[in-house]
Short mmCIF file of C-alpha atoms in Angstrom, two decimals:
data_model
loop_
_atom_site.label_atom_id
_atom_site.label_comp_id
_atom_site.label_asym_id
_atom_site.label_seq_id
_atom_site.Cartn_x
_atom_site.Cartn_y
_atom_site.Cartn_z
CA UNK A 227 65.75 135.43 22.80
CA UNK A 228 65.30 134.85 18.90
CA UNK A 229 67.94 132.51 17.55
CA UNK A 230 70.67 134.16 15.47
CA UNK A 231 70.83 133.16 11.83
CA UNK A 232 73.68 132.02 9.58
CA UNK A 233 73.08 132.77 5.89
CA UNK A 234 75.21 131.71 3.04
CA UNK A 235 75.18 134.03 0.12
CA UNK A 236 75.38 133.22 -3.55
CA UNK A 237 76.72 136.11 -5.58
CA UNK A 238 75.81 134.92 -9.15
CA UNK A 239 77.16 136.17 -12.39
CA UNK A 240 76.29 134.45 -15.82
CA UNK A 241 74.56 131.65 -13.70
CA UNK A 242 77.69 130.92 -11.77
CA UNK A 243 78.55 131.52 -8.16
CA UNK A 244 81.39 134.15 -7.87
CA UNK A 245 83.20 135.84 -4.96
CA UNK A 246 85.81 138.74 -4.99
CA UNK A 247 87.61 141.12 -2.58
CA UNK A 248 86.15 144.52 -1.87
CA UNK A 249 83.45 143.93 -4.77
CA UNK A 250 86.29 143.20 -7.42
CA UNK A 251 88.59 140.55 -8.69
CA UNK A 252 85.77 137.79 -8.86
CA UNK A 253 86.52 134.24 -9.07
CA UNK A 254 84.42 131.30 -9.90
CA UNK A 255 83.03 129.59 -6.64
CA UNK A 256 80.84 126.82 -8.23
CA UNK A 257 77.42 125.89 -9.44
CA UNK A 258 74.78 127.93 -7.55
CA UNK A 259 72.19 125.09 -7.46
CA UNK A 260 74.63 122.57 -6.06
CA UNK A 261 75.75 125.02 -3.32
CA UNK A 262 72.25 126.08 -2.46
CA UNK A 263 71.27 122.36 -1.98
CA UNK A 264 74.42 121.65 0.14
CA UNK A 265 73.84 124.60 2.51
CA UNK A 266 70.10 123.68 3.01
CA UNK A 267 71.06 120.10 3.93
CA UNK A 268 73.84 121.37 6.30
CA UNK A 269 71.43 123.50 8.32
CA UNK A 270 71.75 126.97 6.88
CA UNK A 271 68.94 129.10 8.42
CA UNK A 272 68.34 131.01 5.07
CA UNK A 273 69.73 131.58 1.80
CA UNK A 274 70.52 134.64 -0.10
CA UNK A 275 70.89 134.81 -3.92
CA UNK A 276 72.23 138.17 -5.46
CA UNK A 277 72.42 138.56 -9.20
CA UNK A 278 75.32 141.05 -9.03
CA UNK A 279 75.46 142.33 -12.53
CA UNK A 280 71.62 142.60 -13.18
CA UNK A 281 71.52 146.24 -12.29
CA UNK A 282 74.50 147.30 -14.15
CA UNK A 283 73.55 145.29 -17.30
CA UNK A 284 70.04 146.83 -16.98
CA UNK A 285 68.28 143.38 -17.02
CA UNK A 286 66.01 141.52 -14.75
CA UNK A 287 67.18 138.70 -12.31
CA UNK A 288 67.76 135.25 -13.73
CA UNK A 289 64.23 133.85 -12.82
CA UNK A 290 65.07 130.31 -14.27
CA UNK A 291 68.01 130.08 -11.90
CA UNK A 292 65.87 131.24 -9.04
CA UNK A 293 63.31 128.44 -9.79
CA UNK A 294 66.01 125.81 -9.92
CA UNK A 295 67.59 126.86 -6.60
CA UNK A 296 63.98 126.91 -5.01
CA UNK A 297 63.35 123.38 -6.10
CA UNK A 298 66.20 122.01 -4.10
CA UNK A 299 65.95 124.01 -0.79
CA UNK A 300 63.44 124.12 2.06
CA UNK A 301 64.59 127.22 3.97
CA UNK A 302 63.76 130.99 3.40
CA UNK A 303 65.17 132.22 0.30
CA UNK A 304 65.97 136.05 -0.45
CA UNK A 305 66.59 137.02 -4.11
CA UNK A 306 68.21 140.29 -5.26
CA UNK A 307 69.45 142.09 -8.28
CA UNK A 308 67.78 144.14 -11.03
CA UNK A 309 64.52 144.47 -9.11
CA UNK A 310 62.72 147.77 -10.01
CA UNK A 311 58.97 147.17 -10.00
CA UNK A 312 56.15 145.47 -8.23
CA UNK A 313 55.76 143.02 -11.18
CA UNK A 314 59.46 142.12 -10.76
CA UNK A 315 58.95 141.07 -7.27
CA UNK A 316 55.80 139.19 -8.21
CA UNK A 317 57.61 137.13 -10.74
CA UNK A 318 60.45 136.37 -8.11
CA UNK A 319 57.93 135.25 -5.42
CA UNK A 320 56.09 133.19 -8.00
CA UNK A 321 59.46 131.54 -8.85
CA UNK A 322 60.18 130.46 -5.35
CA UNK A 323 61.53 133.31 -3.60
CA UNK A 324 60.42 134.13 0.04
CA UNK A 325 61.90 137.49 0.32
CA UNK A 326 63.44 140.02 -2.19
CA UNK A 327 66.28 142.29 -1.76
CA UNK A 328 66.42 145.85 -3.17
CA UNK A 329 69.42 148.31 -3.21
CA UNK A 330 69.99 150.59 -6.16
CA UNK A 331 66.36 150.95 -7.13
CA UNK A 332 65.44 151.83 -3.51
CA UNK A 333 68.01 154.66 -3.52
CA UNK A 334 66.86 156.03 -6.81
CA UNK A 335 63.09 155.85 -5.80
CA UNK A 336 62.78 155.46 -2.00
CA UNK A 337 59.02 155.09 -2.41
CA UNK A 338 59.50 151.74 -3.85
CA UNK A 339 60.11 150.58 -0.34
CA UNK A 340 56.67 151.86 0.76
CA UNK A 341 54.94 150.33 -2.30
CA UNK A 342 56.58 146.82 -1.89
CA UNK A 343 56.07 146.66 1.76
CA UNK A 344 52.22 147.59 1.42
CA UNK A 345 51.84 145.10 -1.53
CA UNK A 346 53.70 142.10 -0.20
CA UNK A 347 54.19 142.76 3.52
CA UNK A 348 57.32 144.20 5.41
CA UNK A 349 58.56 140.60 6.13
CA UNK A 350 59.14 140.18 2.22
CA UNK A 351 61.27 143.30 1.86
CA UNK A 352 64.97 143.23 2.59
CA UNK A 353 66.86 146.55 1.81
CA UNK A 354 70.50 145.87 1.10
CA UNK A 355 72.80 148.73 1.91
CA UNK A 356 76.55 148.68 0.81
CA UNK A 357 78.82 151.11 2.55
CA UNK A 358 82.30 152.48 2.66
CA UNK A 359 83.74 154.31 5.45
CA UNK A 360 84.66 157.93 4.43
CA UNK A 361 86.95 160.66 5.75
CA UNK A 362 86.06 163.64 3.73
CA UNK A 363 82.31 164.07 4.37
CA UNK A 364 80.25 165.20 7.32
CA UNK A 365 79.29 161.68 8.08
CA UNK A 366 81.34 158.40 8.56
CA UNK A 367 79.73 155.92 6.34
CA UNK A 368 78.43 156.33 2.81
CA UNK A 369 76.02 154.38 0.80
CA UNK A 370 77.10 152.98 -2.57
CA UNK A 371 74.95 151.53 -5.40
CA UNK A 372 75.35 149.59 -8.78
CA UNK A 373 77.12 146.71 -7.27
CA UNK A 374 79.51 149.14 -5.19
CA UNK A 375 80.47 151.09 -8.32
CA UNK A 376 78.64 154.37 -7.59
CA UNK A 377 78.91 156.68 -4.47
CA UNK A 378 75.47 158.18 -3.67
CA UNK A 379 76.42 161.00 -1.22
CA UNK A 380 74.00 159.33 1.39
CA UNK A 381 74.73 159.01 4.97
CA UNK A 382 74.32 155.22 5.68
CA UNK A 383 72.78 155.65 9.18
CA UNK A 384 70.21 158.19 7.97
CA UNK A 385 69.45 156.11 4.89
CA UNK A 386 68.97 152.86 7.24
CA UNK A 387 66.40 154.92 9.28
CA UNK A 388 64.54 156.02 6.39
CA UNK A 389 64.44 152.40 5.06
CA UNK A 390 63.08 151.14 8.33
CA UNK A 391 60.50 153.92 8.43
CA UNK A 392 59.32 153.18 4.84
CA UNK A 393 58.63 149.54 5.76
CA UNK A 394 61.63 147.44 5.00
CA UNK A 395 61.51 144.20 7.14
CA UNK A 396 65.24 144.05 7.57
CA UNK A 397 68.50 145.29 6.26
CA UNK A 398 71.44 143.47 4.52
CA UNK A 399 74.33 145.68 5.61
CA UNK A 400 77.48 144.99 3.80
CA UNK A 401 80.82 146.81 4.58
CA UNK A 402 82.52 147.11 1.25
CA UNK A 403 85.83 147.84 3.15
CA UNK A 404 85.68 144.42 4.84
CA UNK A 405 84.11 142.41 2.02
CA UNK A 406 86.21 139.42 1.05
CA UNK A 407 88.99 140.44 3.28
CA UNK A 408 88.50 137.60 5.94
CA UNK A 409 89.73 140.11 8.68
CA UNK A 410 86.39 140.38 10.42
CA UNK A 411 83.01 141.90 10.03
CA UNK A 412 82.52 145.72 10.64
CA UNK A 413 81.65 145.50 14.24
CA UNK A 414 81.18 149.22 14.97
CA UNK A 415 79.23 149.95 11.81
CA UNK A 416 76.71 146.93 12.43
CA UNK A 417 76.44 147.80 16.13
CA UNK A 418 75.57 151.37 15.28
CA UNK A 419 72.74 150.25 12.91
CA UNK A 420 71.53 147.52 15.47
CA UNK A 421 71.21 149.94 18.37
CA UNK A 422 69.65 152.79 16.27
CA UNK A 423 67.11 150.77 14.16
CA UNK A 424 64.22 148.53 15.31
CA UNK A 425 64.41 146.15 12.41
CA UNK A 426 66.74 142.96 12.11
CA UNK A 427 70.28 143.60 10.74
CA UNK A 428 72.16 141.00 8.57
CA UNK A 429 75.89 141.64 8.84
CA UNK A 430 77.86 141.02 5.73
CA UNK A 431 81.42 141.52 4.68
CA UNK A 432 84.62 140.14 6.17
CA UNK A 433 84.07 136.70 7.83
CA UNK A 434 87.34 134.73 8.11
CA UNK A 435 86.98 132.76 11.27
CA UNK A 436 84.28 131.14 13.50
CA UNK A 437 85.22 133.83 16.30
CA UNK A 438 84.41 136.59 13.58
CA UNK A 439 80.81 135.27 13.65
CA UNK A 440 80.69 135.26 17.46
CA UNK A 441 81.99 138.74 17.43
CA UNK A 442 79.48 140.28 15.03
CA UNK A 443 76.49 138.51 16.73
CA UNK A 444 77.63 139.59 20.22
CA UNK A 445 79.52 142.79 19.86
CA UNK A 446 77.95 143.87 16.62
CA UNK A 447 74.57 142.87 17.85
CA UNK A 448 73.65 141.61 14.50
CA UNK A 449 70.47 139.44 14.19
CA UNK A 450 72.16 137.41 11.36
CA UNK A 451 75.57 136.97 9.88
CA UNK A 452 76.05 136.40 6.14
CA UNK A 453 79.05 134.91 4.35
CA UNK A 454 80.12 133.45 0.92
CA UNK A 455 83.62 132.18 0.22
CA UNK A 456 84.13 130.74 3.60
CA UNK A 457 81.35 128.47 2.99
CA UNK A 458 81.87 127.97 -0.82
CA UNK A 459 85.42 126.86 -0.43
CA UNK A 460 84.75 124.72 2.78
CA UNK A 461 87.00 126.77 4.88
CA UNK A 462 84.20 126.83 7.49
CA UNK A 463 81.29 124.27 7.33
CA UNK A 464 77.94 125.33 8.73
CA UNK A 465 77.27 122.55 11.11
CA UNK A 466 80.72 123.05 12.86
CA UNK A 467 80.18 126.93 13.09
CA UNK A 468 76.80 126.37 14.64
CA UNK A 469 78.19 124.04 17.31
CA UNK A 470 80.97 126.56 18.04
CA UNK A 471 78.50 129.59 18.41
CA UNK A 472 76.22 127.48 20.68
CA UNK A 473 79.16 126.80 22.88
CA UNK A 474 79.80 130.45 23.12
CA UNK A 475 76.29 130.83 24.48
CA UNK A 476 74.79 132.27 21.25
CA UNK A 477 71.26 131.24 20.64
CA UNK A 478 71.49 129.30 17.43
CA UNK A 479 69.13 126.68 15.72
CA UNK A 480 70.85 123.30 15.43
CA UNK A 481 69.44 120.51 13.14
CA UNK A 482 69.31 116.96 14.04
#
C-alpha cells in the first residue's frame, strides 16, 4: 500500500501566510519561506502554496516568492493561484514548482485541464475543488470558485469525475463548511470522491486533532491530508503526527 501523505498548506496573501475560518476572517500565520523550511525539515511529504487572492485580483502568482520557497525545500512543491495559461504553468515550474493547482480557471475552461496534462503530464496537474454542502439543489455538494466567493451551480461529484477524465493527476478537495473549524475533515464527502474516482484525493478543511487525520485517511479513504493553522501555530507538529498515525497502522513515511 502506498504511504499516506501529510501536506502543510501555505495560504498566502501579500507575501504572508494567512489562515481563516470558512474562507474568511484571515489572520497572519507567519513568513511563508520560514514555515516552508520548517515543514521540510520536520518530514512533511509535500508542500502546497496557494496565492489565495491572485484570481480575485486578476494577477499572476507571486513567482519570486515561489522561487524563495523552492530554494529552501527538498520535497514536492505544488503551487496554485491565478493560473490561466500554459505559459503561467511554465513560469511556475521554472521557478521551482513540481506541480500546479488550478481551480477557477478550470471551471471556466475545462479544456485547460486537457491542455496542461498533455503539455506537462498528469502528474503535474492538481485540480483544486472547493465545495459547500447544499440543501436546495438536486445534488448534495456544490463547487465554488474565486477563493470560495462564487457558487458555480456545478455538482461536485460530477465535476470531480470530469476533472479526472480530462487528465488531472489528483484532486485537492476542500470542504468550505469544515475549513478552519478544527471539528474534523468532511469524511463522507471525501470517501465519496475516493470511491468514485481513480485518482488520488487530498483532503482539506477541518483538521483539529491527530485523530481527525487518522479518520480521514481511514474512513475517508483519502490518499493525503492537508492542513494549515494546526501546523502554523504549532498545535500539532508533523513528526508527532506521523508517529501517531504509524501506531494506528496507517502507512506513513517517517524521517530519520
